[in-house]
Short mmCIF file of C-alpha atoms in Angstrom, two decimals:
data_model
loop_
_atom_site.label_atom_id
_atom_site.label_comp_id
_atom_site.label_asym_id
_atom_site.label_seq_id
_atom_site.Cartn_x
_atom_site.Cartn_y
_atom_site.Cartn_z
CA MET N 1 59.42 157.41 -133.50
CA PHE N 2 59.25 155.82 -130.03
CA HIS N 3 60.99 152.60 -129.02
CA HIS N 4 59.76 150.34 -126.25
CA SER N 5 60.85 148.35 -123.91
CA SER N 6 59.48 144.70 -122.78
CA LYS N 7 60.23 145.84 -119.37
CA LEU N 8 58.11 148.42 -116.96
CA GLN N 9 60.11 151.85 -116.14
CA TYR N 10 59.40 150.58 -112.80
CA HIS N 11 59.07 146.94 -110.98
CA VAL N 12 55.13 147.22 -109.76
CA LYS N 13 54.24 144.56 -107.55
CA VAL N 14 50.84 144.34 -105.38
CA ASP N 15 50.92 142.13 -101.87
CA LYS N 16 47.14 141.86 -102.28
CA PRO N 17 44.74 142.68 -104.87
CA ASP N 18 42.40 145.70 -104.17
CA PRO N 19 40.32 145.94 -106.99
CA GLN N 20 38.81 149.29 -105.13
CA PHE N 21 42.00 150.86 -104.97
CA ALA N 22 42.18 149.55 -108.96
CA LYS N 23 39.29 152.06 -109.67
CA TYR N 24 40.91 154.71 -107.43
CA LEU N 25 44.62 154.10 -109.89
CA GLN N 26 42.12 154.92 -112.57
CA GLN N 27 42.56 159.01 -111.63
CA ALA N 28 46.09 158.44 -112.15
CA ILE N 29 46.03 157.09 -115.11
CA GLY N 30 43.17 159.21 -116.88
CA GLY N 31 41.86 162.26 -114.13
CA VAL N 32 42.48 165.75 -115.21
CA GLU N 33 45.94 165.18 -113.29
CA GLY N 34 46.90 161.79 -114.42
CA GLU N 35 49.95 160.35 -116.75
CA ILE N 36 47.77 160.46 -120.61
CA ARG N 37 47.45 164.49 -119.38
CA VAL N 38 51.29 165.13 -118.78
CA ALA N 39 52.25 162.67 -121.41
CA MET N 40 49.81 164.52 -124.13
CA GLN N 41 50.63 167.75 -122.83
CA TYR N 42 54.98 167.50 -123.10
CA MET N 43 53.82 166.13 -127.46
CA PHE N 44 51.71 168.57 -128.37
CA GLN N 45 54.41 171.33 -126.50
CA ALA N 46 57.45 169.82 -128.03
CA MET N 47 55.59 169.57 -131.51
CA GLY N 48 54.85 173.21 -131.51
CA ALA N 49 58.13 174.03 -130.00
CA ARG N 50 60.32 176.51 -131.80
CA GLY N 51 63.40 178.36 -130.90
CA ASP N 52 66.54 176.08 -129.04
CA ALA N 53 65.79 172.32 -129.90
CA LYS N 54 66.93 171.64 -126.33
CA TYR N 55 63.55 172.19 -125.08
CA ARG N 56 62.00 170.31 -127.82
CA ASP N 57 63.93 167.27 -126.95
CA LEU N 58 63.74 167.97 -123.13
CA LEU N 59 59.94 167.74 -123.92
CA MET N 60 59.47 165.12 -126.00
CA MET N 61 61.68 162.87 -123.72
CA THR N 62 59.54 164.00 -120.76
CA ALA N 63 56.85 162.68 -122.63
CA THR N 64 57.98 159.13 -123.46
CA GLU N 65 58.52 159.02 -119.94
CA GLU N 66 55.19 159.63 -119.42
CA LEU N 67 53.77 157.65 -121.49
CA SER N 68 55.97 154.62 -119.17
CA HIS N 69 54.06 155.83 -116.00
CA ILE N 70 50.60 154.99 -118.12
CA GLU N 71 52.05 151.86 -118.50
CA PHE N 72 52.79 150.78 -115.20
CA LEU N 73 50.21 151.86 -113.79
CA GLY N 74 48.37 150.08 -116.09
CA HIS N 75 49.56 147.06 -115.22
CA ALA N 76 49.60 148.08 -110.98
CA VAL N 77 45.10 148.53 -112.03
CA ALA N 78 45.18 144.75 -113.69
CA LEU N 79 47.28 143.09 -110.94
CA ASN N 80 44.98 145.04 -107.69
CA LEU N 81 42.20 143.59 -110.12
CA GLU N 82 43.42 139.72 -110.23
CA GLY N 83 40.40 137.48 -108.08
CA ALA N 84 37.75 139.87 -108.46
CA PRO N 85 34.69 138.07 -109.17
CA VAL N 86 33.22 138.15 -112.75
CA THR N 87 30.37 135.61 -111.81
CA ALA N 88 27.66 135.87 -109.37
CA GLN N 89 28.69 131.90 -108.92
CA GLU N 90 32.24 133.03 -107.47
CA GLU N 91 32.76 132.14 -103.98
CA ALA N 92 34.61 135.49 -103.44
CA ALA N 93 31.40 137.15 -104.66
CA LYS N 94 29.62 134.99 -101.89
CA ASP N 95 31.01 136.34 -98.66
CA PRO N 96 29.66 139.39 -97.66
CA ILE N 97 32.90 141.54 -96.42
CA VAL N 98 34.67 140.30 -99.96
CA ASN N 99 31.48 141.48 -101.75
CA ALA N 100 31.86 144.60 -100.09
CA ILE N 101 34.79 145.50 -100.87
CA MET N 102 33.91 144.32 -104.13
CA GLY N 103 31.15 147.50 -104.17
CA GLY N 104 33.55 149.40 -104.60
CA MET N 105 35.13 148.70 -107.90
CA ASN N 106 34.57 150.22 -111.21
CA PRO N 107 31.82 147.47 -112.77
CA ARG N 108 32.93 148.45 -116.15
CA HIS N 109 36.46 146.65 -115.29
CA VAL N 110 34.58 143.79 -115.45
CA LEU N 111 32.23 144.65 -118.30
CA SER N 112 34.65 146.79 -121.09
CA SER N 113 37.87 146.11 -119.89
CA GLY N 114 38.21 142.10 -118.88
CA LEU N 115 39.45 143.11 -115.81
CA SER N 116 42.56 145.84 -117.09
CA ALA N 117 42.84 149.55 -116.82
CA MET N 118 41.15 152.00 -119.21
CA PRO N 119 41.77 155.43 -119.81
CA VAL N 120 39.55 157.26 -117.72
CA ASP N 121 39.41 158.45 -114.15
CA SER N 122 37.91 157.06 -110.84
CA SER N 123 34.79 157.73 -111.94
CA GLY N 124 34.95 155.79 -115.09
CA VAL N 125 34.83 159.45 -116.95
CA PRO N 126 37.27 159.09 -120.18
CA PHE N 127 40.08 161.51 -120.76
CA ASP N 128 38.37 163.91 -123.61
CA MET N 129 42.15 166.44 -123.90
CA SER N 130 40.59 169.24 -122.98
CA HIS N 131 43.03 169.61 -119.80
CA ILE N 132 46.16 170.13 -122.76
CA TYR N 133 48.09 172.71 -122.26
CA ALA N 134 50.41 173.69 -125.46
CA THR N 135 50.37 177.25 -125.85
CA GLY N 136 53.79 177.67 -128.48
CA ASN N 137 55.08 180.82 -125.45
CA LEU N 138 57.97 178.62 -123.49
CA ALA N 139 57.27 180.21 -120.31
CA ALA N 140 53.80 179.54 -120.15
CA ASP N 141 53.89 176.30 -121.34
CA MET N 142 57.03 175.90 -118.34
CA THR N 143 54.32 177.34 -115.62
CA ALA N 144 51.52 174.88 -117.01
CA ASN N 145 53.66 172.16 -116.55
CA ALA N 146 54.73 172.79 -113.01
CA MET N 147 51.47 173.51 -112.73
CA ALA N 148 50.41 169.87 -113.73
CA GLU N 149 53.27 168.57 -111.92
CA GLY N 150 52.11 169.99 -108.57
CA SER N 151 48.61 168.38 -109.14
CA GLY N 152 50.21 164.89 -109.90
CA ARG N 153 52.00 165.03 -107.20
CA VAL N 154 49.19 165.88 -105.02
CA LEU N 155 47.29 163.15 -106.03
CA ALA N 156 50.46 160.78 -105.75
CA SER N 157 50.68 161.94 -102.25
CA ARG N 158 46.94 160.87 -101.85
CA LEU N 159 46.46 157.20 -103.41
CA TYR N 160 50.20 156.65 -101.32
CA ASN N 161 47.90 157.59 -98.03
CA MET N 162 44.90 155.30 -99.42
CA THR N 163 46.66 152.10 -99.67
CA ASP N 164 48.38 149.81 -96.90
CA ASP N 165 50.29 147.49 -99.62
CA GLN N 166 53.60 148.04 -99.62
CA GLY N 167 54.07 147.14 -103.07
CA MET N 168 51.61 150.22 -104.20
CA LYS N 169 53.48 152.20 -101.55
CA ASP N 170 57.01 151.54 -103.34
CA MET N 171 55.64 152.25 -106.87
CA LEU N 172 53.83 155.46 -105.54
CA SER N 173 56.89 157.00 -103.80
CA PHE N 174 58.58 156.61 -107.37
CA LEU N 175 56.08 158.59 -109.01
CA ILE N 176 56.11 160.92 -106.46
CA ALA N 177 59.90 161.35 -106.79
CA ARG N 178 59.63 161.77 -110.52
CA ASP N 179 57.02 164.62 -109.80
CA THR N 180 58.99 165.92 -107.96
CA MET N 181 62.00 166.42 -110.73
CA HIS N 182 59.48 166.92 -113.80
CA GLN N 183 58.85 170.04 -111.32
CA GLN N 184 62.07 171.01 -110.82
CA GLN N 185 62.69 170.83 -114.38
CA TRP N 186 59.94 173.03 -115.35
CA LEU N 187 61.10 175.63 -113.10
CA ALA N 188 64.47 175.04 -113.76
CA VAL N 189 63.95 176.21 -117.88
CA ILE N 190 62.33 179.36 -116.91
CA GLU N 191 65.30 180.08 -113.97
CA GLU N 192 67.83 179.52 -117.20
CA LEU N 193 65.62 181.56 -119.55
CA GLY N 194 66.05 184.34 -116.70
CA GLY N 195 64.01 183.93 -113.99
CA MET N 196 60.15 185.29 -113.30
CA GLU N 197 61.39 188.50 -113.54
CA ALA N 198 62.78 187.97 -117.40
CA ALA N 199 59.95 185.65 -117.86
CA LEU N 200 56.81 187.85 -117.06
CA PRO N 201 54.44 189.30 -118.23
CA ILE N 202 53.99 186.25 -120.11
CA PRO N 203 54.62 186.97 -123.12
CA ASN N 204 57.37 189.14 -123.00
CA SER N 205 57.94 189.74 -126.38
CA THR N 206 53.99 191.88 -126.44
CA PRO N 207 54.82 195.81 -126.97
CA GLU N 208 54.73 197.94 -124.05
CA SER N 209 52.42 200.30 -126.46
CA HIS N 210 50.17 197.28 -126.49
CA GLU N 211 49.59 197.81 -123.14
CA ALA N 212 47.64 200.46 -121.00
CA THR N 213 50.28 199.55 -118.50
CA ASN N 214 48.52 202.01 -115.82
CA HIS N 215 46.25 199.32 -115.11
CA SER N 216 48.72 196.76 -114.99
CA TYR N 217 49.75 196.62 -111.11
CA TYR N 218 47.12 197.16 -109.14
CA PHE N 219 45.33 194.89 -106.82
CA LEU N 220 41.09 195.21 -106.95
CA ASN N 221 39.83 194.83 -103.71
CA THR N 222 35.77 194.24 -104.83
CA SER N 223 34.53 193.56 -101.29
CA LEU N 224 31.64 195.33 -99.45
CA ASP N 225 33.00 194.31 -96.37
CA GLU N 226 36.64 193.10 -96.22
CA ASP N 227 39.52 194.62 -95.88
CA THR N 228 42.02 194.42 -98.73
CA PRO N 229 44.08 191.43 -97.95
CA GLU N 230 47.96 192.21 -97.46
CA GLY N 231 50.24 190.40 -99.38
CA ARG N 232 53.39 190.32 -101.82
CA TRP N 233 50.46 191.53 -104.22
CA SER N 234 50.02 194.31 -102.55
CA LYS N 235 52.66 196.47 -102.32
CA GLY N 236 56.32 196.55 -103.10
CA LYS N 237 58.15 195.93 -106.44
CA SER N 238 56.18 193.82 -108.65
CA LEU N 239 57.96 190.59 -110.19
CA ASP N 240 58.79 191.65 -113.46
CA GLY N 241 60.66 194.42 -111.48
CA LYS N 242 59.03 197.21 -113.65
CA ALA N 243 56.73 198.97 -111.47
CA GLU N 244 54.91 199.18 -107.64
CA PHE N 245 52.51 196.83 -106.72
CA SER N 246 49.05 199.40 -104.86
CA VAL N 247 45.56 198.59 -104.12
CA VAL N 248 42.60 200.47 -105.48
CA SER N 249 39.71 200.20 -102.75
CA PRO N 250 36.71 200.89 -103.06
CA PRO N 251 37.54 200.13 -107.67
CA GLU N 252 35.38 202.65 -109.32
CA PRO N 253 33.92 200.94 -113.09
CA LEU N 254 35.77 202.85 -115.69
CA GLY N 255 32.97 201.74 -118.51
CA GLN N 256 29.26 202.47 -119.38
CA LYS N 257 25.89 201.03 -118.82
CA PRO N 258 25.42 198.58 -121.87
CA ASP N 259 22.00 199.14 -123.84
CA LEU N 260 22.12 197.06 -126.80
CA GLY N 261 19.15 199.25 -127.76
CA LYS N 262 16.04 198.14 -130.18
CA ALA N 263 16.18 194.17 -130.90
CA ARG N 264 16.22 194.24 -135.31
CA LYS N 265 13.29 193.55 -137.53
CA HIS N 266 13.44 189.30 -138.30
CA SER N 267 15.54 188.71 -135.12
CA GLY N 268 12.87 186.42 -133.57
CA ALA N 269 12.55 189.11 -130.83
CA GLN N 270 9.32 190.27 -129.32
CA LYS N 271 7.47 193.00 -130.85
CA GLU N 272 7.64 195.33 -127.70
CA GLN N 273 11.78 195.05 -127.56
CA MET N 274 11.66 196.88 -131.75
#
């Protein structure tokens, strides 16, 4: 069950409406880095969470917070659309400078939503839920969540740099801060589970007998003309502490040349294939 407050999570103020920035803000609502994505991701992870109930609670509470982010970003979009011309006769539309600015807005903000936010990205593409990752594996989900918050924080930082409006900068600074916390909390879960060494490889419940471990810890240099890039991944102890990283260069193919043989009758192939 959800409860709703009539007040936004954070104060939203627009000093000077900017319909073009409203279009950019749509990415934070319906983009793959946006709030619809993380709200649904955390909610579906919560609904599938098994084990200690505190992790389900953590996920559901954060999913609910992300819904509040959608709400105040939607309000910000609407405020930025104030004054946008909706007819050819309006004085704002007649001003060539203003008209040039309005030319960068999403026309669907007039045609489809009546100067309000939509569940779309900055190109007007609806969010289709294809970027919702909920595996039922706590470590895999926490890793995906930290990445989602990282990409969201990148987006909020870019939006911050794209506006001079102090009200919008203030709102975006709040989002940047919340992304910081959410990155931290998801990584803290992994730490609480014993850290990366204990969590890896994900899932850590897969029996070792199911894995060809002689292939688990070498880096393949598949380049014909580049040396192996040396780094943490090419030498030293593996992150799970179970082996040493190594390099295979050049790699040798271990499989056969694929040959499917003749085509079957009635398969629609040419006679010469049969």
